[in-house]
């Protein structure tokens, strides 16, 4: 029995029943693949179901507004995915006559679709013979073949892709690829792989050499950046000021609050001497209260946020800098980072 035959036999007996597995609709597969990037299946599944329900085809997705998409995306993180999806849906609508492409060569030209996603969509939807390589596949290959090249190095990427291409069952590429991913997710797990009941046990390098904990090898991560924010809740009875974030930082395009950022943890006295604070308020007595520090973890950043409440303020006096004055009741119409939305929701309710 070949590697692929054994793998697919395992898959048929063990796979999870997930909605995007029961379709060859490239649009729905694309939806699931983008949602599942950097996201666990349990977390991504409800989002997939909501999106597929609200936007059952690429036309309906392309006609949505960015705010509608980001609002539905809220809490999933990596918001550029949502924005890129909208761009891609519009391109498919306009340049592919609304038919989601299934060929790797077309898919790879679309925004937000890299080699992995193009291989996944083309093989799952039309059985195109393109091998997928994601974190699961890296792990399975590194352990089974004993490959110690770092998976996040340039040479490692090439080496693992070549091995995956070689293993691919060209007559059944879609199922083979799904099986590789599922095998890595359920059987050859990052911690405590289920080696005692693994069909590859007798020929697996890592198992035979007790190296499952050492493989795969990864180069050390980038340093985590720490950032310290004061967010200002400037509001009166019915309205509040928010602002749209620019595109060169975290939460690009979402809405948050006027804020001042510091490189290190600082007390309110530093806020009072900040030029922005003085330009906006010119008087520290406007502050009604300040929240405890809230820690918010992103992939390469740790945010430490405090919320400063400015109440009963004449919003017209400082409604500038591109800030928006909105009704508090309409807050949920704006895509916001979870950190900001949760705080405001608790505070305003
Ligand atoms: S024997 Fe263990 S390490 Fe090897 S492929 Fe199976 S689960 Fe992975």
XYZ file of C-alpha atoms and ligand atoms in Angstrom:
357
model
C 0.000 0.000 0.000
C 1.358 3.444 -0.939
C 1.661 6.285 1.581
C -1.328 8.027 0.000
C -3.527 4.912 -0.010
C -2.806 4.316 3.656
C -3.429 7.975 4.434
C -6.748 8.102 2.583
C -7.900 4.878 4.256
C -7.184 6.491 7.633
C -9.008 9.648 6.527
C -12.173 7.857 5.473
C -12.389 6.225 8.896
C -11.474 9.233 11.022
C -12.398 12.500 9.318
C -14.588 15.075 10.984
C -17.855 15.918 9.280
C -17.317 19.589 8.441
C -19.674 21.545 6.156
C -17.011 22.644 3.667
C -16.016 19.014 3.146
C -19.365 18.160 1.551
C -19.055 20.511 -1.372
C -16.942 21.175 -4.432
C -18.254 24.741 -4.594
C -15.058 26.788 -4.935
C -16.658 29.878 -3.387
C -17.634 28.034 -0.186
C -14.255 26.319 -0.039
C -12.562 29.697 -0.392
C -14.749 31.088 2.396
C -13.782 28.248 4.723
C -10.090 28.385 3.844
C -9.749 32.098 4.505
C -11.707 31.902 7.760
C -9.599 28.962 8.930
C -6.247 30.695 8.320
C -4.631 31.164 11.746
C -7.907 30.029 13.303
C -8.981 26.798 14.993
C -11.843 24.860 13.410
C -14.052 25.216 16.518
C -13.601 28.973 16.456
C -13.979 29.362 12.683
C -17.000 27.079 12.173
C -19.706 29.463 13.477
C -18.230 32.282 11.399
C -18.256 30.082 8.311
C -21.906 29.176 8.893
C -22.889 32.825 9.410
C -21.050 34.000 6.289
C -22.355 31.147 4.126
C -25.873 31.904 5.308
C -25.670 35.683 4.799
C -23.675 35.464 1.552
C -24.484 32.167 -0.151
C -22.630 33.060 -3.356
C -19.842 35.291 -4.525
C -22.259 37.830 -5.985
C -23.922 38.507 -2.631
C -20.493 38.731 -0.970
C -19.232 41.183 -3.604
C -22.264 43.408 -3.034
C -21.704 43.666 0.726
C -20.124 46.790 2.224
C -16.743 46.654 3.973
C -18.439 47.552 7.257
C -20.876 44.657 6.904
C -18.046 42.205 6.248
C -15.846 43.519 9.061
C -18.767 43.538 11.435
C -19.455 39.862 10.756
C -15.723 39.178 11.001
C -15.551 40.788 14.431
C -13.680 38.681 16.995
C -11.903 36.529 14.422
C -8.779 38.731 14.208
C -6.510 39.356 11.208
C -9.071 41.700 9.718
C -7.101 42.159 6.502
C -8.515 38.754 5.549
C -12.049 40.158 5.512
C -11.031 43.191 3.486
C -9.070 41.077 1.005
C -12.050 38.764 0.595
C -14.214 41.676 -0.428
C -11.632 42.765 -3.008
C -11.403 39.239 -4.346
C -15.179 38.780 -4.497
C -15.476 41.967 -6.558
C -12.729 40.814 -8.948
C -14.458 37.440 -9.369
C -17.745 39.203 -9.974
C -16.296 41.615 -12.558
C -13.503 39.683 -14.232
C -14.585 36.057 -13.924
C -18.279 36.690 -14.686
C -19.202 35.855 -11.111
C -17.906 32.273 -11.407
C -15.374 31.503 -8.689
C -12.239 30.147 -10.425
C -11.112 26.579 -9.736
C -7.748 26.604 -11.559
C -4.619 27.193 -9.462
C -3.230 29.621 -12.082
C -6.324 31.853 -11.762
C -6.673 31.547 -8.003
C -3.082 32.571 -7.296
C -3.716 35.943 -9.008
C -6.411 36.887 -6.459
C -5.787 39.054 -3.403
C -5.435 37.095 -0.154
C -4.876 33.754 -1.908
C -1.355 32.386 -1.564
C 0.166 29.104 -2.693
C -1.421 27.037 0.058
C -4.934 28.434 -0.422
C -4.751 28.210 -4.222
C -3.655 24.560 -3.958
C -6.403 23.820 -1.430
C -9.231 25.412 -3.441
C -8.118 23.971 -6.797
C -7.604 20.447 -5.493
C -10.704 20.346 -3.252
C -13.012 21.779 -5.924
C -11.644 20.265 -9.144
C -9.017 17.701 -8.099
C -6.184 19.711 -9.644
C -2.893 17.973 -8.787
C -1.422 20.624 -6.470
C -0.062 19.544 -3.081
C -1.036 21.653 -0.063
C 1.557 22.413 2.594
C 0.254 23.948 5.818
C 1.391 23.572 9.428
C -0.168 20.121 9.651
C 1.537 18.908 6.505
C 4.914 20.276 7.635
C 4.589 18.345 10.867
C 3.592 15.050 9.266
C 6.393 15.206 6.697
C 9.044 16.343 9.191
C 8.224 13.494 11.545
C 7.540 10.725 9.066
C 10.627 11.388 6.919
C 12.820 12.798 9.700
C 13.357 16.190 7.990
C 15.067 18.609 10.408
C 15.313 21.623 8.055
C 13.471 24.544 9.728
C 9.975 24.708 8.296
C 9.969 28.519 8.277
C 13.237 28.851 6.329
C 13.348 29.429 2.557
C 15.157 26.162 1.908
C 12.769 24.325 4.249
C 9.734 25.585 2.383
C 11.131 24.309 -0.926
C 12.182 20.976 0.528
C 8.829 20.276 2.185
C 6.897 21.358 -0.899
C 8.964 18.961 -3.039
C 8.271 16.058 -0.674
C 4.553 16.910 -0.561
C 4.433 17.085 -4.389
C 6.079 13.711 -4.550
C 3.625 12.112 -2.118
C 0.545 13.540 -3.825
C -1.936 11.101 -5.245
C -2.504 12.778 -8.621
C -5.696 10.865 -9.353
C -7.312 11.878 -6.080
C -5.543 15.114 -5.177
C -8.437 16.715 -3.294
C -9.012 13.846 -0.912
C -5.277 13.244 -0.476
C -4.748 16.886 0.506
C -7.695 16.907 2.908
C -6.367 13.695 4.409
C -2.870 15.127 4.972
C -4.298 18.142 6.782
C -6.742 16.104 8.851
C -4.099 13.535 9.739
C -1.852 16.308 11.068
C -4.729 17.899 12.967
C -6.129 14.750 14.612
C -3.464 12.046 14.674
C 0.017 13.510 14.254
C -0.847 16.390 16.599
C 1.686 19.014 17.726
C 1.679 17.624 21.269
C 1.155 13.987 22.167
C 0.731 12.514 18.675
C -1.287 9.325 18.742
C 1.625 7.110 17.664
C 0.477 3.873 19.343
C -2.491 3.621 16.978
C -0.912 5.267 13.929
C -0.980 3.391 10.598
C 2.507 4.774 9.784
C 4.121 3.746 13.043
C 6.429 1.048 11.655
C 7.927 3.305 8.979
C 7.826 6.665 10.810
C 11.275 8.142 11.454
C 10.263 10.234 14.469
C 8.473 7.386 16.184
C 11.227 4.898 15.527
C 13.891 7.339 16.788
C 11.865 8.895 19.646
C 12.011 12.310 18.000
C 8.358 13.294 17.870
C 9.038 16.125 20.347
C 11.956 17.475 18.313
C 10.286 17.552 14.908
C 9.370 19.732 13.130
C 12.124 22.318 13.697
C 11.172 25.986 13.615
C 13.372 29.088 13.650
C 12.801 31.321 16.662
C 9.933 33.772 16.470
C 10.210 37.533 16.146
C 10.270 39.524 19.343
C 6.850 40.454 20.654
C 6.202 44.192 20.579
C 4.552 45.824 23.595
C 2.329 48.878 23.149
C 0.537 51.052 25.700
C -2.653 52.921 24.825
C -4.997 55.356 26.471
C -8.346 55.259 24.661
C -10.684 58.193 25.177
C -14.410 57.591 25.518
C -15.679 61.040 24.613
C -19.433 61.049 24.847
C -22.622 62.768 25.907
C -25.986 61.263 26.676
C -26.658 59.942 23.198
C -23.513 60.255 21.149
C -19.900 59.174 21.153
C -16.835 59.983 19.074
C -15.108 57.165 17.227
C -12.501 57.138 14.494
C -11.550 54.932 11.599
C -8.049 53.457 11.855
C -5.664 53.925 8.969
C -4.302 51.055 6.926
C -0.718 50.891 8.136
C -1.193 49.414 11.572
C -3.154 46.822 13.524
C -6.934 46.849 13.044
C -6.567 48.591 9.694
C -9.861 50.037 8.503
C -11.761 49.194 11.690
C -13.168 51.834 14.017
C -11.803 52.542 17.472
C -11.601 55.522 19.818
C -9.391 58.590 19.843
C -6.231 57.433 21.571
C -2.725 58.304 22.646
C -0.017 55.670 22.473
C 3.122 55.403 24.613
C 6.207 53.252 24.199
C 6.138 52.238 27.847
C 3.659 52.023 30.710
C 2.954 55.555 31.932
C 0.696 57.236 34.463
C -1.956 59.847 33.720
C 0.523 62.679 34.306
C 2.182 61.769 31.001
C -1.202 61.904 29.316
C -1.787 65.386 30.727
C 1.448 66.627 29.261
C 0.864 65.043 25.864
C 0.372 67.643 23.094
C -2.645 65.765 21.688
C -4.403 65.721 25.035
C -3.838 69.434 25.467
C -4.992 70.198 21.990
C -8.159 68.167 22.441
C -9.162 69.093 25.993
C -6.757 71.588 27.531
C -8.071 70.684 30.974
C -7.535 67.510 32.972
C -10.724 68.028 34.976
C -12.699 66.682 31.968
C -11.674 63.176 33.037
C -14.433 61.426 34.955
C -12.679 58.134 35.503
C -10.019 55.812 34.111
C -10.266 52.054 33.771
C -7.850 49.443 35.020
C -5.252 48.342 32.506
C -6.557 45.688 30.117
C -4.133 43.358 28.370
C -4.935 42.286 24.820
C -2.782 39.731 23.025
C -2.200 39.757 19.261
C 0.175 37.494 17.364
C 3.257 39.717 17.429
C 2.062 42.394 19.802
C 0.858 42.810 23.367
C -1.439 45.743 23.889
C -2.041 47.335 27.283
C -5.090 49.560 27.215
C -6.694 51.967 29.651
C -9.978 53.713 28.882
C -10.375 57.325 29.902
C -13.978 58.487 30.332
C -14.758 62.029 29.211
C -18.409 62.658 29.960
C -21.000 65.332 29.225
C -18.601 66.930 26.824
C -19.539 69.201 23.953
C -18.620 66.845 21.157
C -18.838 69.554 18.530
C -15.926 71.297 20.208
C -13.508 68.536 19.303
C -15.235 66.678 16.503
C -12.330 66.867 14.105
C -9.266 64.880 13.085
C -11.562 62.779 10.935
C -13.430 61.553 14.022
C -17.010 60.457 13.640
C -19.838 61.445 15.932
C -22.266 58.562 16.067
C -25.320 57.577 18.052
C -24.437 55.170 20.855
C -27.348 52.996 19.744
C -25.645 52.531 16.369
C -22.328 51.367 17.757
C -22.780 47.826 16.545
C -23.041 49.042 12.926
C -19.300 49.736 12.942
C -16.611 47.067 12.679
C -14.507 47.430 15.819
C -11.635 45.500 17.396
C -12.920 43.167 20.079
C -10.981 44.960 22.824
C -12.773 48.256 22.142
C -16.197 46.841 21.344
C -16.366 44.671 24.487
C -15.357 47.512 26.751
C -17.864 49.937 25.219
C -20.623 47.351 25.261
C -20.146 46.695 28.980
C -19.842 50.357 29.762
C -22.785 51.590 27.721
C -25.236 48.851 28.728
S 3.852 7.499 14.233
Fe 3.431 9.302 15.440
S 4.860 10.838 14.702
Fe 4.791 9.196 13.171
S 3.255 9.870 11.691
Fe 2.230 8.586 13.207
S 1.443 10.019 14.727
Fe 2.995 11.101 13.523
